[in-house]
Amino acid sequence: MTATLRCSSCDARQPFDAPITRCPACGGLLEVDRPDQPADIAARFADRGRCTAWLSRSGVWRFRELILPEARDADIVSWPEGNTPLIERESVSNWAGCRRLTLKHEGMNPTGSFKDRGMTVAVSQARRLGMTGVACASTGNTSASLAAYAAQAGLTGVVLIPAGRTALGKLAQTVAYGARILAVRGDFDACLDLVGRASGSLGLYLVNSINPFRLLGQRTIGFEILEDRRWRAPDWIALPAGNLGNTSAIGAALLDAKRLGLIDRVPRLAAIQAAGAAPFAQSFAGGFAERFTVEAETVATAIRIGNPASHDRAVAVIRGTNGVVTSVTDEEILAAKAVIDGAGVGCEPASAASVAGVRRLVAEGTIGRDDEVVAILTGHLLKDPEILLKAGGGGITEIDPTLAAVEAAIRNG
Ligand code: F0G
């Protein structure tokens, strides 16, 4: 059987290479449905880890059978991305109350966030389809990633961002890579609605995480965590959740890895939202009986999202992984960030939500103190420099250029 695009709402099938991101029949979200997978998949991945060919060095394309086997090498736009480190820091584990906590730092991707894993696939697919431009709505990281990959592919890049609410590092990257930036007087949810309509009329390929090819690429975060652990599943994987594309993608990867026999049990997902932007946590608390929309507000601007587009997909993977959804306050996010930064690791505010969430879930007794937990840090420290300098100037003391002033400042702490 060949691969198709299947509507996750009404099950209608569309050709794999249709340049669409929603079901033409009912408007539902599309999934890539690829029934056949090779049996020797783990051995192939292991061989590739030792290979020096440029595509096999990508932490996305070395899993290409599970991502986009249809792509020819010439279609692929890659940095390469992925291959991000798993790290352990005692101060972070101690703070979270969880002895076996590991951090997966996705901020070590080429544009400083996990978005590159999805973007390499979506932009490669745009090339396969012969599109001339790509577009997205973004809280900042997707726009930086789109801008970089569109520039490399020679495509026009168009991004819609909420005016005045995008962290400085992300905006600067998007400017540098030369995308067309529209700062919308509205929030992320308004941007997403607008870009969905505008991409159709302008002939741009929509590469938000509703695009199933973006999600195929983001699944490699899950595969890479498992492969780096020699296909030994941790008890939990915790991640920040906003529009819920990443929750859906990683959940799907974990379920696929189990189905393919790569792991013998499925890790539980812990999706963490900011308290001021927690419609999914609210829905989880009510057994997913209802879907909510909120006016979102949080210091973690990356996840300042009130109406997550991938809600239904995320419900399926939280159920499928026996996962949980919770929320943490801005104070908890900033406290976690201070610990992660102070450990010499660093991350942007939204990323720290995963560690803050682990601490909360351990305190509640949901995660055991001895459970093995991988917390995903989704973005780099430098994405949001303003928040650090706003919070009291971080130990900067201005002095006169004299030895006495240096000595006095250091001795006085
Ligand atoms: N962490 C960071 C650093 C993000 O930038 C995002 C999303 C998330 C977590 C949440 O992932 O939306 O898949 O649940 N950023 C998007 C953007 C919305 O436009 O860059 P999600």
Tab-separated table of C-alpha atoms and ligand atoms in Angstrom:
chain	number	residue	atom	x	y	z
A	1	MET	CA	0.000	0.000	0.000
A	2	THR	CA	1.272	3.488	-0.768
A	3	ALA	CA	1.323	6.410	1.643
A	4	THR	CA	-1.630	8.799	1.761
A	5	LEU	CA	-2.788	11.829	3.707
A	6	ARG	CA	-5.603	10.712	6.022
A	7	CYS	CA	-8.018	13.097	7.724
A	8	SER	CA	-7.927	12.526	11.471
A	9	SER	CA	-11.536	13.739	11.786
A	10	CYS	CA	-13.491	12.108	8.918
A	11	ASP	CA	-10.931	9.512	7.724
A	12	ALA	CA	-11.106	10.714	4.076
A	13	ARG	CA	-7.886	10.031	2.146
A	14	GLN	CA	-6.046	12.420	-0.143
A	15	PRO	CA	-3.052	11.857	-2.404
A	16	PHE	CA	0.235	11.988	-0.493
A	17	ASP	CA	1.561	14.832	-2.620
A	18	ALA	CA	-1.517	17.085	-2.480
A	19	PRO	CA	-0.311	20.605	-1.497
A	20	ILE	CA	-2.844	20.878	1.331
A	21	THR	CA	-2.678	20.938	5.129
A	22	ARG	CA	-6.365	20.458	5.940
A	23	CYS	CA	-8.993	17.971	4.749
A	24	PRO	CA	-10.851	19.422	1.731
A	25	ALA	CA	-13.997	17.533	2.806
A	26	CYS	CA	-14.336	18.612	6.467
A	27	GLY	CA	-11.420	20.932	7.306
A	28	GLY	CA	-9.886	18.412	9.759
A	29	LEU	CA	-6.144	17.952	10.305
A	30	LEU	CA	-4.246	15.508	8.112
A	31	GLU	CA	-1.900	12.678	9.077
A	32	VAL	CA	0.629	10.903	6.909
A	33	ASP	CA	-0.471	7.271	6.745
A	34	ARG	CA	2.310	4.934	5.691
A	35	PRO	CA	1.363	1.322	6.314
A	36	ASP	CA	4.588	-0.562	5.510
A	37	GLN	CA	7.864	-0.163	7.434
A	38	PRO	CA	11.046	-2.178	6.940
A	39	ALA	CA	11.663	-4.814	9.611
A	40	ASP	CA	15.390	-4.115	10.152
A	41	ILE	CA	14.874	-0.462	11.037
A	42	ALA	CA	16.966	-0.236	14.240
A	43	ALA	CA	20.017	-1.779	12.534
A	44	ARG	CA	19.745	0.677	9.655
A	45	PHE	CA	19.679	3.640	12.036
A	46	ALA	CA	22.675	2.321	13.983
A	47	ASP	CA	24.723	1.904	10.756
A	48	ARG	CA	23.896	5.422	9.740
A	49	GLY	CA	25.113	6.831	13.054
A	50	ARG	CA	28.608	5.729	11.974
A	51	CYS	CA	28.261	7.077	8.445
A	52	THR	CA	29.719	10.400	7.338
A	53	ALA	CA	27.401	11.194	4.414
A	54	TRP	CA	25.856	14.609	5.117
A	55	LEU	CA	22.231	13.497	5.244
A	56	SER	CA	22.958	10.656	7.619
A	57	ARG	CA	24.530	13.178	9.981
A	58	SER	CA	21.161	14.883	10.352
A	59	GLY	CA	19.276	13.820	13.472
A	60	VAL	CA	16.152	13.975	11.313
A	61	TRP	CA	17.162	12.391	7.998
A	62	ARG	CA	18.974	9.416	9.499
A	63	PHE	CA	15.458	8.267	10.428
A	64	ARG	CA	14.222	8.933	6.910
A	65	GLU	CA	12.233	5.690	6.463
A	66	LEU	CA	9.990	6.892	9.258
A	67	ILE	CA	9.960	10.482	8.027
A	68	LEU	CA	9.877	11.041	4.275
A	69	PRO	CA	11.320	8.134	2.261
A	70	GLU	CA	9.746	9.697	-0.840
A	71	ALA	CA	12.262	12.579	-0.749
A	72	ARG	CA	15.253	12.325	-3.086
A	73	ASP	CA	18.533	13.703	-1.702
A	74	ALA	CA	18.231	16.654	-4.102
A	75	ASP	CA	14.878	17.669	-2.568
A	76	ILE	CA	16.222	17.862	0.963
A	77	VAL	CA	17.115	21.131	2.672
A	78	SER	CA	19.170	20.276	5.760
A	79	TRP	CA	21.724	21.992	8.000
A	80	PRO	CA	22.018	19.204	9.325
A	81	GLU	CA	19.781	19.490	12.383
A	82	GLY	CA	19.055	17.337	15.440
A	83	ASN	CA	21.638	15.187	17.274
A	84	THR	CA	21.072	17.316	20.342
A	85	PRO	CA	22.626	16.319	23.671
A	86	LEU	CA	21.092	14.451	26.600
A	87	ILE	CA	22.601	15.998	29.723
A	88	GLU	CA	22.361	15.522	33.461
A	89	ARG	CA	22.901	18.292	36.012
A	90	GLU	CA	22.668	17.507	39.699
A	91	SER	CA	21.460	20.979	40.683
A	92	VAL	CA	18.527	20.674	38.275
A	93	SER	CA	17.633	17.126	39.414
A	94	ASN	CA	17.840	18.197	43.059
A	95	TRP	CA	15.593	21.186	42.458
A	96	ALA	CA	13.019	19.045	40.636
A	97	GLY	CA	13.199	16.370	43.354
A	98	CYS	CA	13.867	13.695	40.791
A	99	ARG	CA	17.163	11.833	40.987
A	100	ARG	CA	17.200	10.408	37.470
A	101	LEU	CA	16.293	13.508	35.487
A	102	THR	CA	17.929	14.026	32.082
A	103	LEU	CA	17.601	17.129	29.917
A	104	LYS	CA	17.277	16.853	26.138
A	105	HIS	CA	18.485	20.227	24.862
A	106	GLU	CA	16.675	21.006	21.637
A	107	GLY	CA	17.970	24.563	21.875
A	108	MET	CA	21.158	23.122	20.359
A	109	ASN	CA	19.516	22.918	16.929
A	110	PRO	CA	20.810	25.233	14.167
A	111	THR	CA	18.362	28.087	14.804
A	112	GLY	CA	18.184	27.377	18.527
A	113	SER	CA	14.907	25.463	18.825
A	114	PHE	CA	13.278	22.108	18.078
A	115	LYS	CA	11.378	23.721	15.200
A	116	ASP	CA	14.269	22.970	12.823
A	117	ARG	CA	13.446	19.259	12.950
A	118	GLY	CA	10.001	19.874	11.523
A	119	MET	CA	11.052	22.695	9.237
A	120	THR	CA	13.670	20.678	7.340
A	121	VAL	CA	10.926	18.215	6.388
A	122	ALA	CA	8.187	20.781	5.629
A	123	VAL	CA	10.488	22.909	3.459
A	124	SER	CA	11.834	19.817	1.686
A	125	GLN	CA	8.232	18.796	0.999
A	126	ALA	CA	7.499	22.335	-0.274
A	127	ARG	CA	10.367	21.850	-2.737
A	128	ARG	CA	9.051	18.434	-3.802
A	129	LEU	CA	5.693	20.065	-4.493
A	130	GLY	CA	7.277	22.864	-6.530
A	131	MET	CA	5.984	25.590	-4.212
A	132	THR	CA	7.664	29.007	-4.474
A	133	GLY	CA	6.915	30.255	-0.966
A	134	VAL	CA	6.224	29.079	2.583
A	135	ALA	CA	4.266	30.804	5.355
A	136	CYS	CA	3.543	30.410	9.058
A	137	ALA	CA	2.061	32.098	12.100
A	138	SER	CA	4.480	32.078	14.993
A	139	THR	CA	5.279	33.121	18.528
A	140	GLY	CA	8.860	33.443	17.196
A	141	ASN	CA	10.745	30.160	16.961
A	142	THR	CA	8.867	28.759	13.983
A	143	SER	CA	9.411	32.052	12.174
A	144	ALA	CA	13.187	31.984	12.809
A	145	SER	CA	13.336	28.407	11.570
A	146	LEU	CA	11.134	29.048	8.545
A	147	ALA	CA	13.246	32.060	7.609
A	148	ALA	CA	16.487	30.040	7.754
A	149	TYR	CA	15.221	27.046	5.787
A	150	ALA	CA	13.347	29.154	3.206
A	151	ALA	CA	16.543	31.140	2.606
A	152	GLN	CA	18.518	27.920	2.063
A	153	ALA	CA	15.863	26.532	-0.276
A	154	GLY	CA	15.573	29.770	-2.257
A	155	LEU	CA	11.874	30.093	-1.355
A	156	THR	CA	9.982	33.197	-0.281
A	157	GLY	CA	9.332	33.113	3.478
A	158	VAL	CA	6.346	34.915	5.009
A	159	VAL	CA	5.728	34.993	8.769
A	160	LEU	CA	2.855	36.437	10.807
A	161	ILE	CA	3.790	37.252	14.406
A	162	PRO	CA	1.876	38.955	17.225
A	163	ALA	CA	3.059	42.586	17.194
A	164	GLY	CA	5.215	43.500	20.195
A	165	ARG	CA	5.040	40.007	21.750
A	166	THR	CA	7.930	38.188	20.093
A	167	ALA	CA	11.182	37.621	21.996
A	168	LEU	CA	14.066	39.682	20.644
A	169	GLY	CA	16.410	36.842	19.645
A	170	LYS	CA	13.736	35.170	17.521
A	171	LEU	CA	12.790	38.395	15.796
A	172	ALA	CA	16.425	39.255	15.078
A	173	GLN	CA	17.010	35.842	13.477
A	174	THR	CA	13.937	36.187	11.285
A	175	VAL	CA	15.078	39.621	10.111
A	176	ALA	CA	18.605	38.349	9.432
A	177	TYR	CA	17.474	35.390	7.320
A	178	GLY	CA	15.343	37.699	5.199
A	179	ALA	CA	11.743	36.539	5.655
A	180	ARG	CA	8.859	38.913	5.032
A	181	ILE	CA	7.589	39.745	8.548
A	182	LEU	CA	4.018	40.847	9.176
A	183	ALA	CA	3.522	42.001	12.780
A	184	VAL	CA	-0.187	41.495	13.374
A	185	ARG	CA	-2.078	43.614	15.894
A	186	GLY	CA	-3.522	40.528	17.551
A	187	ASP	CA	-2.391	37.387	19.367
A	188	PHE	CA	-0.893	34.135	18.044
A	189	ASP	CA	-4.326	32.580	17.648
A	190	ALA	CA	-5.385	35.458	15.381
A	191	CYS	CA	-2.139	35.062	13.366
A	192	LEU	CA	-2.784	31.342	12.871
A	193	ASP	CA	-6.319	31.907	11.675
A	194	LEU	CA	-5.144	34.624	9.282
A	195	VAL	CA	-2.229	32.694	7.800
A	196	GLY	CA	-4.471	29.679	7.193
A	197	ARG	CA	-6.706	31.797	5.024
A	198	ALA	CA	-3.974	33.902	3.398
A	199	SER	CA	-1.721	30.979	2.431
A	200	GLY	CA	-4.503	29.559	0.252
A	201	SER	CA	-5.232	32.771	-1.574
A	202	LEU	CA	-1.530	33.682	-1.984
A	203	GLY	CA	-0.354	30.213	-3.085
A	204	LEU	CA	2.030	29.837	-0.114
A	205	TYR	CA	2.688	26.439	1.495
A	206	LEU	CA	1.595	26.556	5.133
A	207	VAL	CA	4.286	25.122	7.419
A	208	ASN	CA	2.734	25.570	10.863
A	209	SER	CA	2.610	22.425	12.948
A	210	ILE	CA	-0.835	21.634	11.548
A	211	ASN	CA	1.208	20.625	8.469
A	212	PRO	CA	1.666	16.843	8.806
A	213	PHE	CA	5.201	16.971	7.356
A	214	ARG	CA	6.333	19.330	10.134
A	215	LEU	CA	5.111	16.789	12.648
A	216	LEU	CA	6.899	13.939	10.875
A	217	GLY	CA	10.180	15.760	11.440
A	218	GLN	CA	9.456	16.620	15.065
A	219	ARG	CA	8.844	12.947	15.813
A	220	THR	CA	12.624	12.479	15.614
A	221	ILE	CA	12.996	14.115	19.049
A	222	GLY	CA	11.312	10.987	20.384
A	223	PHE	CA	13.292	8.557	18.217
A	224	GLU	CA	16.569	10.239	19.107
A	225	ILE	CA	15.903	10.155	22.865
A	226	LEU	CA	15.123	6.444	22.621
A	227	GLU	CA	18.065	5.654	20.351
A	228	ASP	CA	20.512	7.554	22.586
A	229	ARG	CA	19.242	5.422	25.471
A	230	ARG	CA	19.798	2.275	23.340
A	231	TRP	CA	16.042	1.910	22.884
A	232	ARG	CA	15.453	1.680	26.634
A	233	ALA	CA	12.311	3.661	27.374
A	234	PRO	CA	12.402	6.186	30.251
A	235	ASP	CA	9.365	6.266	32.559
A	236	TRP	CA	8.412	9.795	31.539
A	237	ILE	CA	9.062	12.393	28.858
A	238	ALA	CA	8.098	15.949	29.902
A	239	LEU	CA	7.723	18.847	27.496
A	240	PRO	CA	6.236	22.349	27.298
A	241	ALA	CA	2.921	22.488	25.428
A	242	GLY	CA	1.428	25.387	23.472
A	243	ASN	CA	-0.139	24.730	20.084
A	244	LEU	CA	0.299	20.988	20.870
A	245	GLY	CA	2.098	20.062	17.641
A	246	ASN	CA	5.146	18.837	19.513
A	247	THR	CA	3.124	16.877	22.075
A	248	SER	CA	1.317	15.157	19.191
A	249	ALA	CA	4.515	14.465	17.250
A	250	ILE	CA	6.522	13.039	20.143
A	251	GLY	CA	3.568	10.999	21.360
A	252	ALA	CA	3.124	9.538	17.874
A	253	ALA	CA	6.843	8.674	17.748
A	254	LEU	CA	6.667	6.825	21.064
A	255	LEU	CA	3.625	4.835	19.979
A	256	ASP	CA	5.277	4.038	16.617
A	257	ALA	CA	8.500	2.957	18.311
A	258	LYS	CA	6.508	0.485	20.401
A	259	ARG	CA	4.526	-0.743	17.386
A	260	LEU	CA	7.764	-1.311	15.439
A	261	GLY	CA	9.275	-3.252	18.333
A	262	LEU	CA	12.045	-0.675	18.934
A	263	ILE	CA	11.003	-0.335	22.612
A	264	ASP	CA	9.120	-2.737	24.852
A	265	ARG	CA	7.004	-0.167	26.728
A	266	VAL	CA	5.766	3.336	26.024
A	267	PRO	CA	7.055	6.220	28.186
A	268	ARG	CA	4.339	8.384	29.721
A	269	LEU	CA	4.083	11.922	28.326
A	270	ALA	CA	3.824	14.888	30.692
A	271	ALA	CA	2.656	17.961	28.745
A	272	ILE	CA	3.222	21.183	30.705
A	273	GLN	CA	1.402	24.437	30.018
A	274	ALA	CA	1.819	27.915	31.480
A	275	ALA	CA	-1.005	28.617	33.958
A	276	GLY	CA	-2.094	31.682	31.960
A	277	ALA	CA	-2.291	29.670	28.738
A	278	ALA	CA	-3.584	26.292	29.850
A	279	PRO	CA	-6.689	25.308	27.863
A	280	PHE	CA	-5.331	21.784	27.350
A	281	ALA	CA	-4.578	21.258	31.047
A	282	GLN	CA	-8.110	22.451	31.804
A	283	SER	CA	-9.505	19.985	29.302
A	284	PHE	CA	-7.387	17.129	30.744
A	285	ALA	CA	-8.651	17.914	34.259
A	286	GLY	CA	-12.187	17.275	33.003
A	287	GLY	CA	-11.272	13.963	31.324
A	288	PHE	CA	-11.105	15.702	27.908
A	289	ALA	CA	-14.905	15.942	27.903
A	290	GLU	CA	-14.677	19.567	26.744
A	291	ARG	CA	-12.312	21.672	24.655
A	292	PHE	CA	-11.460	25.156	25.968
A	293	THR	CA	-10.224	28.434	24.490
A	294	VAL	CA	-8.611	31.080	26.702
A	295	GLU	CA	-7.177	34.599	26.397
A	296	ALA	CA	-3.551	33.598	26.864
A	297	GLU	CA	-1.047	35.503	29.029
A	298	THR	CA	2.360	34.300	30.269
A	299	VAL	CA	6.016	35.387	30.431
A	300	ALA	CA	6.760	32.297	28.344
A	301	THR	CA	5.795	34.007	25.083
A	302	ALA	CA	6.581	30.887	23.009
A	303	ILE	CA	3.595	29.097	24.532
A	304	ARG	CA	1.263	32.071	24.852
A	305	ILE	CA	-1.470	30.247	22.928
A	306	GLY	CA	-5.153	30.111	23.854
A	307	ASN	CA	-6.644	27.839	21.179
A	308	PRO	CA	-4.211	25.009	20.371
A	309	ALA	CA	-4.623	23.775	16.785
A	310	SER	CA	-3.507	20.179	17.447
A	311	HIS	CA	-5.856	19.639	20.415
A	312	ASP	CA	-7.460	16.435	19.082
A	313	ARG	CA	-4.171	14.824	18.081
A	314	ALA	CA	-2.715	15.650	21.474
A	315	VAL	CA	-5.703	14.119	23.291
A	316	ALA	CA	-5.079	10.885	21.357
A	317	VAL	CA	-1.395	10.686	22.356
A	318	ILE	CA	-1.982	11.652	26.000
A	319	ARG	CA	-4.498	8.818	26.153
A	320	GLY	CA	-2.239	6.460	24.157
A	321	THR	CA	0.788	7.046	26.396
A	322	ASN	CA	-1.204	7.143	29.648
A	323	GLY	CA	0.097	10.682	29.905
A	324	VAL	CA	-0.773	13.686	32.048
A	325	VAL	CA	-1.204	17.407	31.418
A	326	THR	CA	-0.549	20.045	34.042
A	327	SER	CA	0.225	23.736	34.309
A	328	VAL	CA	2.803	25.816	36.169
A	329	THR	CA	2.760	29.490	37.136
A	330	ASP	CA	5.068	32.109	35.635
A	331	GLU	CA	6.888	32.195	39.015
A	332	GLU	CA	7.543	28.449	38.815
A	333	ILE	CA	8.729	28.803	35.194
A	334	LEU	CA	11.151	31.584	36.104
A	335	ALA	CA	12.396	29.680	39.170
A	336	ALA	CA	13.103	26.611	37.007
A	337	LYS	CA	14.812	28.783	34.419
A	338	ALA	CA	17.060	30.331	37.058
A	339	VAL	CA	18.157	26.829	38.144
A	340	ILE	CA	18.738	25.643	34.554
A	341	ASP	CA	20.620	28.846	33.678
A	342	GLY	CA	22.611	28.651	36.921
A	343	ALA	CA	23.678	25.098	36.031
A	344	GLY	CA	25.440	26.557	32.978
A	345	VAL	CA	22.905	24.967	30.644
A	346	GLY	CA	20.393	27.742	30.010
A	347	CYS	CA	17.128	27.807	28.086
A	348	GLU	CA	14.327	30.171	27.128
A	349	PRO	CA	11.381	30.625	29.534
A	350	ALA	CA	8.915	28.256	27.791
A	351	SER	CA	11.468	25.454	27.906
A	352	ALA	CA	11.841	25.765	31.660
A	353	ALA	CA	8.140	24.855	31.984
A	354	SER	CA	9.087	21.198	31.434
A	355	VAL	CA	11.378	21.122	34.490
A	356	ALA	CA	8.922	23.198	36.561
A	357	GLY	CA	6.257	20.673	35.575
A	358	VAL	CA	8.419	17.722	36.649
A	359	ARG	CA	8.942	19.355	40.048
A	360	ARG	CA	5.221	19.866	40.462
A	361	LEU	CA	4.356	16.312	39.364
A	362	VAL	CA	6.974	14.853	41.724
A	363	ALA	CA	5.616	16.963	44.601
A	364	GLU	CA	2.097	15.705	43.815
A	365	GLY	CA	3.315	12.092	43.732
A	366	THR	CA	2.438	11.568	40.050
A	367	ILE	CA	6.093	11.164	39.046
A	368	GLY	CA	8.091	8.994	41.441
A	369	ARG	CA	11.357	10.363	42.887
A	370	ASP	CA	13.229	7.423	41.391
A	371	ASP	CA	11.460	7.445	38.028
A	372	GLU	CA	13.607	7.982	34.943
A	373	VAL	CA	12.510	11.261	33.393
A	374	VAL	CA	13.634	13.066	30.249
A	375	ALA	CA	12.640	16.754	30.207
A	376	ILE	CA	12.854	18.482	26.844
A	377	LEU	CA	14.346	21.977	26.744
A	378	THR	CA	12.813	23.329	23.554
A	379	GLY	CA	14.723	26.584	22.996
A	380	HIS	CA	18.087	28.273	23.588
A	381	LEU	CA	18.876	30.785	26.324
A	382	LEU	CA	19.659	33.532	23.784
A	383	LYS	CA	16.182	33.439	22.289
A	384	ASP	CA	14.878	35.759	24.985
A	385	PRO	CA	17.708	37.928	26.342
A	386	GLU	CA	15.383	40.714	27.471
A	387	ILE	CA	13.777	38.671	30.222
A	388	LEU	CA	17.159	38.146	31.892
A	389	LEU	CA	18.146	41.764	31.817
A	390	LYS	CA	14.664	42.854	32.940
A	391	ALA	CA	14.939	40.620	36.015
A	392	GLY	CA	17.341	42.876	37.876
A	393	GLY	CA	20.298	43.083	35.493
A	394	GLY	CA	21.751	39.703	36.517
A	395	GLY	CA	24.767	40.766	38.598
A	396	ILE	CA	25.886	43.706	36.482
A	397	THR	CA	27.558	46.475	38.512
A	398	GLU	CA	28.770	49.572	36.684
A	399	ILE	CA	32.048	50.922	38.058
A	400	ASP	CA	34.730	53.548	37.418
A	401	PRO	CA	37.858	52.259	35.629
A	402	THR	CA	39.996	51.913	38.790
A	403	LEU	CA	41.454	48.960	40.694
A	404	ALA	CA	39.854	50.231	43.894
A	405	ALA	CA	36.412	50.114	42.293
A	406	VAL	CA	36.936	46.524	41.052
A	407	GLU	CA	38.127	45.390	44.508
A	408	ALA	CA	35.301	47.141	46.329
A	409	ALA	CA	32.662	45.713	44.000
A	410	ILE	CA	33.938	42.115	44.258
A	411	ARG	CA	34.530	42.198	48.040
A	412	ASN	CA	31.090	43.659	48.660
A	413	GLY	CA	29.550	40.766	46.699
B	1	F0G	N1	8.721	25.586	23.435
B	1	F0G	C1	9.114	26.536	22.572
B	1	F0G	C2	10.450	27.171	22.791
B	1	F0G	C3	8.288	26.906	21.501
B	1	F0G	O1	8.691	27.848	20.644
B	1	F0G	C4	7.025	26.288	21.359
B	1	F0G	C5	6.122	26.655	20.273
B	1	F0G	C6	6.668	25.289	22.283
B	1	F0G	C7	7.546	24.973	23.309
B	1	F0G	C8	5.371	24.571	22.231
B	1	F0G	O2	5.278	23.670	21.172
B	1	F0G	O3	3.298	24.670	20.060
B	1	F0G	O4	4.117	22.401	19.449
B	1	F0G	O5	3.017	22.802	21.646
B	1	F0G	N2	6.337	27.627	19.488
B	1	F0G	C9	5.527	27.935	18.307
B	1	F0G	C10	6.206	28.990	17.454
B	1	F0G	C11	4.099	28.180	18.576
B	1	F0G	O6	5.508	29.692	16.706
B	1	F0G	O7	7.416	29.105	17.475
B	1	F0G	P1	3.850	23.356	20.539
